[in-house]
Coordinates of C-alpha atoms and ligand atoms in Angstrom, one line a residue:
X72 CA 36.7 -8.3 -14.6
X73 CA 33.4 -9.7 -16.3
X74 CA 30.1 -8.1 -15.4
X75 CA 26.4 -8.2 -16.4
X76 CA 25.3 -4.6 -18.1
X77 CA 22.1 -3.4 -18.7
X78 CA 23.0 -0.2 -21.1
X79 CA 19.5 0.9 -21.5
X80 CA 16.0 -0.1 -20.0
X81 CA 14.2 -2.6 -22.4
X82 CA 14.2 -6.0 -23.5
X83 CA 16.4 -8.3 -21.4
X84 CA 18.4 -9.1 -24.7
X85 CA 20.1 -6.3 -24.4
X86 CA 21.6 -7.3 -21.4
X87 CA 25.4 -8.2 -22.1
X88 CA 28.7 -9.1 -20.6
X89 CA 31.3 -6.7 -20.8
X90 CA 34.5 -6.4 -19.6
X91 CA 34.7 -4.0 -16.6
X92 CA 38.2 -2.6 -14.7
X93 CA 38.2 -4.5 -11.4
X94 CA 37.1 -2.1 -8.5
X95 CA 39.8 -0.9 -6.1
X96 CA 38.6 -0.5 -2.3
X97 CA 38.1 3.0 -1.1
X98 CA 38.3 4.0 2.4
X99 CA 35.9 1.9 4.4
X100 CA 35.3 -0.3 1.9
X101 CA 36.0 -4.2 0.9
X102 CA 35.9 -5.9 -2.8
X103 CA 34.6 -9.1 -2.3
X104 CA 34.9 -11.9 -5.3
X105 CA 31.6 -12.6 -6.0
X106 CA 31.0 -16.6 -6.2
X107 CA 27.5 -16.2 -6.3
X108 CA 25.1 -13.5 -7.0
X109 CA 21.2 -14.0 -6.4
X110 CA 18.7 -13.4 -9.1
X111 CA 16.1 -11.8 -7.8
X112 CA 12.1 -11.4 -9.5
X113 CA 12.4 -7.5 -9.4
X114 CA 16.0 -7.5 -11.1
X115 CA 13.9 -8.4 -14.5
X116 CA 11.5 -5.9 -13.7
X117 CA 13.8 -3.5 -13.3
X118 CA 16.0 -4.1 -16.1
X119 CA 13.3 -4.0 -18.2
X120 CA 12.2 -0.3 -16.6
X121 CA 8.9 -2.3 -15.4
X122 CA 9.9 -1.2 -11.7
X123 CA 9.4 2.0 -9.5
X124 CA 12.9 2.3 -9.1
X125 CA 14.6 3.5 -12.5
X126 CA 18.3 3.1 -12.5
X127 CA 20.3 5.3 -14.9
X128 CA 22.4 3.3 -17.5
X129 CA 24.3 1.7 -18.2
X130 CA 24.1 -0.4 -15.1
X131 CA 25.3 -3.4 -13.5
X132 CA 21.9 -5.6 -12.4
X133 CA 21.8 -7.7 -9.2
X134 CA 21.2 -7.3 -5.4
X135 CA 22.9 -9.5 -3.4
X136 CA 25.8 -11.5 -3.1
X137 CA 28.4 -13.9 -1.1
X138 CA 31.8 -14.5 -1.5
X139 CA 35.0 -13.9 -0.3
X140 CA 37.0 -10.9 0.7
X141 CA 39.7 -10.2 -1.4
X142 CA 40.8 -6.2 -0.5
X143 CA 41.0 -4.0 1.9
X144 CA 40.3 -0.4 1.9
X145 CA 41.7 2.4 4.4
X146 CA 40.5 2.1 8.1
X147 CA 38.8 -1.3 7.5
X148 CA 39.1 -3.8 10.8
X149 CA 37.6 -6.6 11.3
X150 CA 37.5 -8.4 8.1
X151 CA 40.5 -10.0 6.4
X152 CA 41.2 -11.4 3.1
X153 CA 39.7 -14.7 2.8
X154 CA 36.5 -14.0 4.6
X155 CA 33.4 -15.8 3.6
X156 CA 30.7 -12.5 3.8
X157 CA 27.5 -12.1 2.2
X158 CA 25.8 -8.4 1.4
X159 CA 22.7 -6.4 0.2
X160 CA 24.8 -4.5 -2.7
X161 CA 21.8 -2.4 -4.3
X162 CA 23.0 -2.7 -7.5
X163 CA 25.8 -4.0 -9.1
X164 CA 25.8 -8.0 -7.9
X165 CA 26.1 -9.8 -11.3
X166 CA 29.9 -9.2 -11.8
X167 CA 33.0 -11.0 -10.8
X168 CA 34.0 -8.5 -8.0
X169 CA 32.5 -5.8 -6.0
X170 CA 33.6 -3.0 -3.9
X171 CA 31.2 -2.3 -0.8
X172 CA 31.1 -0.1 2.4
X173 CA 32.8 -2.5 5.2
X174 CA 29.6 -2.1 7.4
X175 CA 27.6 -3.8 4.8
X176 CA 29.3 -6.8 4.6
X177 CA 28.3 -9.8 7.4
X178 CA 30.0 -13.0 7.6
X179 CA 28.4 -16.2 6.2
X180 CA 26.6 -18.3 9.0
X181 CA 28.4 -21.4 9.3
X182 CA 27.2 -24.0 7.3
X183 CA 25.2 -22.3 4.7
X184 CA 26.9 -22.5 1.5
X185 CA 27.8 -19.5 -0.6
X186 CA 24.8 -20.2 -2.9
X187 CA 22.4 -20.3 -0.1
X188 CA 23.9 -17.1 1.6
X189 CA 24.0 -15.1 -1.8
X190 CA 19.9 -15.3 -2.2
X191 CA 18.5 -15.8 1.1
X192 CA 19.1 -12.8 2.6
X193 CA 16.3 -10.1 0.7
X194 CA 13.6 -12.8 0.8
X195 CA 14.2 -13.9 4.7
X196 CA 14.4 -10.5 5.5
X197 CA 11.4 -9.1 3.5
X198 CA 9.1 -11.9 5.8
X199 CA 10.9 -11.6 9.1
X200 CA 10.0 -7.8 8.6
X201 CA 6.4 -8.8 7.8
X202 CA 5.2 -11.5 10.5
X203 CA 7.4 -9.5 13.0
X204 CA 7.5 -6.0 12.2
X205 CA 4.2 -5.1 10.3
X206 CA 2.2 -7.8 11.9
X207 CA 3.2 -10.2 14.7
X208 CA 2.5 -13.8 14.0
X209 CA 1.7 -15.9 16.8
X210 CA 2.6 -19.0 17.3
X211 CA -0.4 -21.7 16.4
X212 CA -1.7 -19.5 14.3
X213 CA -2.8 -20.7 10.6
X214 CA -1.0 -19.0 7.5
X215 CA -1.8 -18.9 3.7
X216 CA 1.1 -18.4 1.9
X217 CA 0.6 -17.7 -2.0
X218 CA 2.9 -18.3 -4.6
X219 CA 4.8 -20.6 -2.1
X220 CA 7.0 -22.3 -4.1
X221 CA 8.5 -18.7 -5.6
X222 CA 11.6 -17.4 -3.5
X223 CA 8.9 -15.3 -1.1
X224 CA 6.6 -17.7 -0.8
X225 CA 9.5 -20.3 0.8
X226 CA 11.2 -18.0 2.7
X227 CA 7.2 -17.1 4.2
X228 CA 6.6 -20.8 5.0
X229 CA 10.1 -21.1 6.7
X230 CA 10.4 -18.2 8.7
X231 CA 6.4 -18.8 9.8
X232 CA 7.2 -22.0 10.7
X233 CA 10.2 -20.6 12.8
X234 CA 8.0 -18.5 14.6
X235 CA 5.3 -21.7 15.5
X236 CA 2.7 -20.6 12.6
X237 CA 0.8 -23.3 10.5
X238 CA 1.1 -23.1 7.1
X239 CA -1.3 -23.7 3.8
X240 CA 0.6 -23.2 0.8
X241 CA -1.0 -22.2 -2.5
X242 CA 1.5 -22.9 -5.8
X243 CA 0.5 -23.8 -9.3
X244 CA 2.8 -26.9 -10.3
X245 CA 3.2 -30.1 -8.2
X246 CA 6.9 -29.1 -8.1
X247 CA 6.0 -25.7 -6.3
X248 CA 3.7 -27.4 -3.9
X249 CA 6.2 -30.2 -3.2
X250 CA 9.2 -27.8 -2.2
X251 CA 6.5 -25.6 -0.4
X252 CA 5.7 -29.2 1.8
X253 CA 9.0 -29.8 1.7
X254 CA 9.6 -26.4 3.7
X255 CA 6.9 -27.1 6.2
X256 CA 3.5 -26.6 5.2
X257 CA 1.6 -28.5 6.3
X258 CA -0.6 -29.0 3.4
X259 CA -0.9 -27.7 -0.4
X260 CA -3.6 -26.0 -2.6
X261 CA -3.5 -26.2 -6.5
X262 CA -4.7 -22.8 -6.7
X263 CA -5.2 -22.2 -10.4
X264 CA -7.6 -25.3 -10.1
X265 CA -8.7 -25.6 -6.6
X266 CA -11.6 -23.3 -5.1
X267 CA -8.9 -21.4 -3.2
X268 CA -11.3 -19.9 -0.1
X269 CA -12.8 -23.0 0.3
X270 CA -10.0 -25.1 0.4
X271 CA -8.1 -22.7 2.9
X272 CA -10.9 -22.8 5.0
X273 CA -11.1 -26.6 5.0
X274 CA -7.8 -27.1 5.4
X275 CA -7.1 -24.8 8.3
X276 CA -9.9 -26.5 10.1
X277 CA -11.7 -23.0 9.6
X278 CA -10.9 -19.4 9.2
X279 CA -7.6 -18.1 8.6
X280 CA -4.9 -16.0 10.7
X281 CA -2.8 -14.7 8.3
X282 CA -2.3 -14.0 4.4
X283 CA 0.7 -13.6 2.7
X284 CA 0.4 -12.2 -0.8
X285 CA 3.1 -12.0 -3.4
X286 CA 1.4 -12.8 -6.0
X287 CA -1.9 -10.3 -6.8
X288 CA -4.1 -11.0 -9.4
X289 CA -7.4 -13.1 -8.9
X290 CA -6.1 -14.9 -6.1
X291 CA -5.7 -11.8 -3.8
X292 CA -9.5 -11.9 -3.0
X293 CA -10.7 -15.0 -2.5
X294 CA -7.3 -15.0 0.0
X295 CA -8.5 -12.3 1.8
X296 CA -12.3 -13.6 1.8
X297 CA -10.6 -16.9 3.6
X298 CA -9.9 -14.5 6.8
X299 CA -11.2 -15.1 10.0
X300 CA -11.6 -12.2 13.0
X301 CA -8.7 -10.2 13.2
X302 CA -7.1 -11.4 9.9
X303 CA -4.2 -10.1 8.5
X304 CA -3.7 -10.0 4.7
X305 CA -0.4 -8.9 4.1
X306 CA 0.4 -6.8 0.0
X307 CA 3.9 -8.1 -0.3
X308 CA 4.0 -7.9 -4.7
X309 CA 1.9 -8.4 -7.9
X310 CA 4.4 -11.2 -9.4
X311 CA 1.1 -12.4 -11.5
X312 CA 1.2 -8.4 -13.3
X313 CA -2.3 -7.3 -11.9
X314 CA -2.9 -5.3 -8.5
X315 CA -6.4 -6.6 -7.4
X316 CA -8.8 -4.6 -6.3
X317 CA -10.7 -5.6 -3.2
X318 CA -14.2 -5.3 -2.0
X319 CA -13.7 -3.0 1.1
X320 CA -16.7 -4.5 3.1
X321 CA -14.5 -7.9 3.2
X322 CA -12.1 -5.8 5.3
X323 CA -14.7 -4.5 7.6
X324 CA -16.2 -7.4 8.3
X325 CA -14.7 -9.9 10.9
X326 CA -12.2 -6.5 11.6
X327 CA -9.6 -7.2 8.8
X328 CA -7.0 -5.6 8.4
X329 CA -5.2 -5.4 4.8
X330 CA -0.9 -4.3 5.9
X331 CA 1.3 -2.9 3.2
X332 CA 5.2 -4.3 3.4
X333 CA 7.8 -2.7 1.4
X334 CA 11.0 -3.5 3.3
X335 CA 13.1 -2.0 0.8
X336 CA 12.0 1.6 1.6
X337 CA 12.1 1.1 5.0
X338 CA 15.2 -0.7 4.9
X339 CA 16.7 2.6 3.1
X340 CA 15.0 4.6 5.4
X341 CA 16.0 3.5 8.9
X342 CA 19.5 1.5 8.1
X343 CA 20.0 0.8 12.0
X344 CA 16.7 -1.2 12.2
X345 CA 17.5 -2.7 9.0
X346 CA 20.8 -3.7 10.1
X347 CA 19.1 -5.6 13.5
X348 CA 16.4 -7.5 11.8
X349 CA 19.7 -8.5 9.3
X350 CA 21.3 -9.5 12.4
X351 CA 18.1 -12.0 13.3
X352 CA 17.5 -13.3 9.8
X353 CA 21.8 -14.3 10.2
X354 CA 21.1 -15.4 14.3
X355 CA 18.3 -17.7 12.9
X356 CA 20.2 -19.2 10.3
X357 CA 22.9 -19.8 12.5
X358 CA 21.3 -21.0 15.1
X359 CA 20.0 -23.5 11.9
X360 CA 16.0 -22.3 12.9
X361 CA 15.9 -21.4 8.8
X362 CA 16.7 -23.6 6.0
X363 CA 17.1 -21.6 2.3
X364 CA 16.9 -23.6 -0.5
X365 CA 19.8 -24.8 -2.3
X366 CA 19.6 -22.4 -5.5
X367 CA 19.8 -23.8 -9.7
X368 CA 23.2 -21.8 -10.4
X369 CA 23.8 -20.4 -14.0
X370 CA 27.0 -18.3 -15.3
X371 CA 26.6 -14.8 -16.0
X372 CA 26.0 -15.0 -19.6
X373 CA 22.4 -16.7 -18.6
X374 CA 21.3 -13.7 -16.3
X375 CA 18.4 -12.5 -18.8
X376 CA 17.4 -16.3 -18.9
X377 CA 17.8 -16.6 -15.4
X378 CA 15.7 -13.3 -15.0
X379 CA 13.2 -14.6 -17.7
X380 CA 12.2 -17.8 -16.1
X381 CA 11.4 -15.5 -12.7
X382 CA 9.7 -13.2 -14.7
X383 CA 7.5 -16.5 -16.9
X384 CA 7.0 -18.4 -13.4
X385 CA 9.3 -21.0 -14.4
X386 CA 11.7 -20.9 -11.3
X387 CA 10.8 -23.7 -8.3
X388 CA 13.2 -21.7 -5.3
X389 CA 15.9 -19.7 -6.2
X390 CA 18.7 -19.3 -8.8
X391 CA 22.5 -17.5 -8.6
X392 CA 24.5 -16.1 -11.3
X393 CA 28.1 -17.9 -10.9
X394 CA 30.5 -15.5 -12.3
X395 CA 34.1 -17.7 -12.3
X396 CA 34.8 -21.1 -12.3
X397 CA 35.3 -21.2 -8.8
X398 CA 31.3 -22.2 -7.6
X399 CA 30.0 -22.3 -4.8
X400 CA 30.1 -25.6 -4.5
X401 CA 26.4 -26.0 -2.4
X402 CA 24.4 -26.1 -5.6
X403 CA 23.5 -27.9 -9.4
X404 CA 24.6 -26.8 -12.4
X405 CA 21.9 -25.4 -14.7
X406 CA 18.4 -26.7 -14.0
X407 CA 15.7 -23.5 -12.5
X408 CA 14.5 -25.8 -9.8
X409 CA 16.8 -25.3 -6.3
X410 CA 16.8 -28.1 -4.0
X411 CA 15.6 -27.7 -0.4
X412 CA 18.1 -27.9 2.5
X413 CA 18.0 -30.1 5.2
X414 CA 15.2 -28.9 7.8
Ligands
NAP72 N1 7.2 -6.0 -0.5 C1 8.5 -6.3 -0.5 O1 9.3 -5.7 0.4 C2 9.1 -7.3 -1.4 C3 10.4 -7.8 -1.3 C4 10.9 -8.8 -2.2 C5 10.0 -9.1 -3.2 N2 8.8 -8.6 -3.4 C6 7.9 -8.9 -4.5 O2 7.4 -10.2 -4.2 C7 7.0 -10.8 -5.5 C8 7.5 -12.2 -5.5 O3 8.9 -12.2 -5.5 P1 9.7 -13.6 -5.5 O4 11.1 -13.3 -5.3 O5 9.0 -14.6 -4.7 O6 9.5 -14.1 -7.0 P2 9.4 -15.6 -7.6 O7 10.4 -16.4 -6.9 O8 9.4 -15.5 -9.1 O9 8.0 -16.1 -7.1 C9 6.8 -15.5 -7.5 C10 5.7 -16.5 -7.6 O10 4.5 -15.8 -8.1 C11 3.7 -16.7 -8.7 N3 3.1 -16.2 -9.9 C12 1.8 -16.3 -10.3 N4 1.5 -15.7 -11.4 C13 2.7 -15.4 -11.9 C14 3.1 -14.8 -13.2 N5 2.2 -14.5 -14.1 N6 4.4 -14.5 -13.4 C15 5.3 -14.8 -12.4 N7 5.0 -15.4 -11.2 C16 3.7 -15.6 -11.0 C17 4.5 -17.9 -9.1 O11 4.0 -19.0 -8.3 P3 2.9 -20.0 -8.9 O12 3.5 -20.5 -10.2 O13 2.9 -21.1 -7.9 O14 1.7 -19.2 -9.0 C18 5.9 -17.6 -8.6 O15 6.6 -18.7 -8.1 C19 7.5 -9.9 -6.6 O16 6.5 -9.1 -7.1 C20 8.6 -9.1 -5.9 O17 8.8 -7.8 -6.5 C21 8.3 -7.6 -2.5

C-alpha cells in the first residue's frame, strides 16, 4: 500500500510516497481503508520538528481518518467489514490503510460524508472541550473567535453556536470571513485592518464574554483588552508563529481570567473522558446540531502542499489527503477552500 513518509524532521520536501506492506490486524484491532485522511495545521509543524511532540523517523504523518473497515483482528465484535468508521490514529493517517485498536474506531454519523468525518473530529473536539470543559459557555453569551475561517476557528463558531453563544468572527480575507458568516457568526471583523477591540466591542453591543485564540501574535491582546467582567480568553495555538505576551493588569481588571486548552494531553491522559466528549462531538453531529465543512481533497502526493498552504494561511476550512481513487465522494477536487455544509 501507498503511504506518506516523513524519513527525517526538516523541510516538507522530503516528504515522499513510498510503498509500505499493507498492515495485517492484530488482536483487537481493525485495518480500515483510508478514503480520506485530514490535514491537520500541526501535522506541518510536526513534520518539520517545529512541534513539542518529536516523532522518531521515519514516520507516517496524519491524525485522523474515515473509511471503511476492511479486517478483522482476534476478539473484535461489533464492527464488520464494510463499516463506514472514522478515528483519532495519532500518527500514521496519510496512507491507504491503517490498522487501529477496535475501541478507537466509531462509526460515521449518518449523513456526514467520509471527507467531513475524516477532519472534523480533532477540531470539534478541541472546542467542545473548551466552551464545555475548561470554561462553560452560556447560552446568549457574545464570543470572539479568531482566525475563524481556519479549521478551529469554524469548528469554534459552530459548536458556540450549538451551545446558544453569539459569535464575532475575526479572519483576514473576505473568503475567511464569508465561510466564518456562513457558519453562524453573526458578524465579521477584517482584523489585519480593522481596530480589532473596538470593533468587537461595537459589534457585541459592548464588552465581550468569551475569547477564543488560535492564532497569537498581535491580535492576542487587543482580544483580551475587548473583555468584559468575568471574561474568558481562551490560549488554544500560535498559528501566526508568535506567543504574545500580555499585560497582566488587563487580567486583573474586570476579573479576567486567561484558560490554557491542550486537549491533546488531556485526551492522552484521561482516555475515558476523552472517549465521552468524542461520544458528544458524534451525538451532536448526529443529531445534525454541527455542520463541518465540506473539505478541498488532494491525493497523497500533495500532502506537503496540503501541509504548506495550512502552514502559509492559505487554507479557507479544511483539506483531506485522498489516498485511492475511490473518494469520498462529499467533496472538490483540488482547490484549498472547503465548502460549508448545509446549517
Ligand atoms: N490547544 C489545542 O488543543 C489545539 C488543538 C488543535 C489545534 N490547535 C492549534 O490551533 C491552531 C490553529 O489550528 P487550525 O487547525 O485552525 O489551523 P488553520 O486551519 O491553519 O487555521 C489557523 C488560522 O490562523 C490564522 N493565522 C494568522 N496568521 C497566520 C500565519 N502567519 N500562518 C498561519 N495561520 C495564520 C489564519 O487565519 P487568518 O488568515 O484569518 O488570520 C488561519 O486560518 C494551531 O496552532 C494548532 O496547533 C490547538
Amino acid at each position: 500500500m501507498r503511504a506518506v513518509v516523513c524519513r527525517s524532521l526538516g523541510p516538507l520536501e522530503g516528504l515522499v510516497v513510498e510503498e509500505r506492506p499493507a498492515p495485517v490486524p492484530g488482536p483487537g484491532q481493525v485495518v480500515v481503508a483510508v478514503r480520506a485522511a485530514g490535514v491537520n495545521y500541526v501535522d506541518g509543524l510536526m513534520a518539520q520538528g517545529r512541534y513539542q511532540i518529536k516523532p522518531p523517523t521515519p514516520y507516517v504523518p496524519g491524525g485522523e481518518i474515515a473509511g471503511e473497515v476492511v479486517a478483522l483482528g482476534e476478539g473484535v465484535a461489533g464492527l464488520a467489514p464494510g463499516d463506514r468508521v472514522l478515528a483519532i490514529t495519532g500518527l500514521g493517517a496519510f496512507a491507504e490503510q491503517v490498522a487501529l485498536p477496535a475501541a478507537s474506531v466509531h462509526p460515521v454519523p449518518e449523513g456526514l460524508g467520509l471527507g467531513q468525518a475524516a477532519s472534523c473530529v480533532q477540531s470539534y473536539a478541541t472546542m467542545l472541550f473548551a466552551l464545555t470543559r475548561r470554561t462553560t459557555l452560556a447560552a446568549g453569551e457574545h464570543l470572539l473567535v479568531l482566525g475563524a475561517g481556519g479549521g478551529i476557528g469554524l469548528a469554534a463558531v459552530d459548536v458556540a453556536r450549538a451551545l446558544g453563544a453569539e459569535v464575532v468572527a475575526a479572519a483576514s480575507s473576505p473568503d475567511k470571513r464569508a465561510a466564518a458568516l456562513a457558519m453562524g457568526a453573526y458578524a465579521a471583523i477584517a482584523y489585519e485592518e480593522e481596530d480589532l477591540k473596538t470593533r468587537a466591542r461595537e459589534l457585541a453591543g459592548g464588552e465581550l464574554d468569551v475569547v477564543v485564540d488560535p492564532v497569537g501574535g498581535h491580535h492576542s491582546e487587543p482580544a483580551l483588552r475587548a473583555l468584559g467582567p468575568f471574561g474568558r480568553f481562551l490560549v488554544i495555538g500560535f498559528a501566526s508563529g508568535p506567543i504574545a505576551s500580555v499585560p497582566l493588569n488587563q487580567v486583573l481588571l474586570r476579573n479576567r481570567s486567561v484558560i490554557g486548552v491542550d486537549w491533546g494531553a488531556w485526551a492522552f491522559a484521561d482516555m475515558a473522558a476523552n472517549r465521552i466528549l468524542v461520544g458528544e462531538v458524534l451525538a451532536m453531529l448526529a443529531a445534525g446540531r454541527l455542520h463541518p465543512v465540506v473539505p478541498a481533497e488532494l491525493p497523497l502526493e500533495a500532502a506537503p502542499d496540503a501541509m504548506r498552504a495550512l502552514i502559509e494561511r492559505g487554507v479557507t476550512g479544511k483539506v483531506v489527503l485522498v489516498p485511492s481513487a475511490e473518494a469520498p465522494g462529499d467533496a472538490g477536487q483540488g482547490a484549498l477552500s472547503a465548502r460549508r455544509s448545509a446549517r
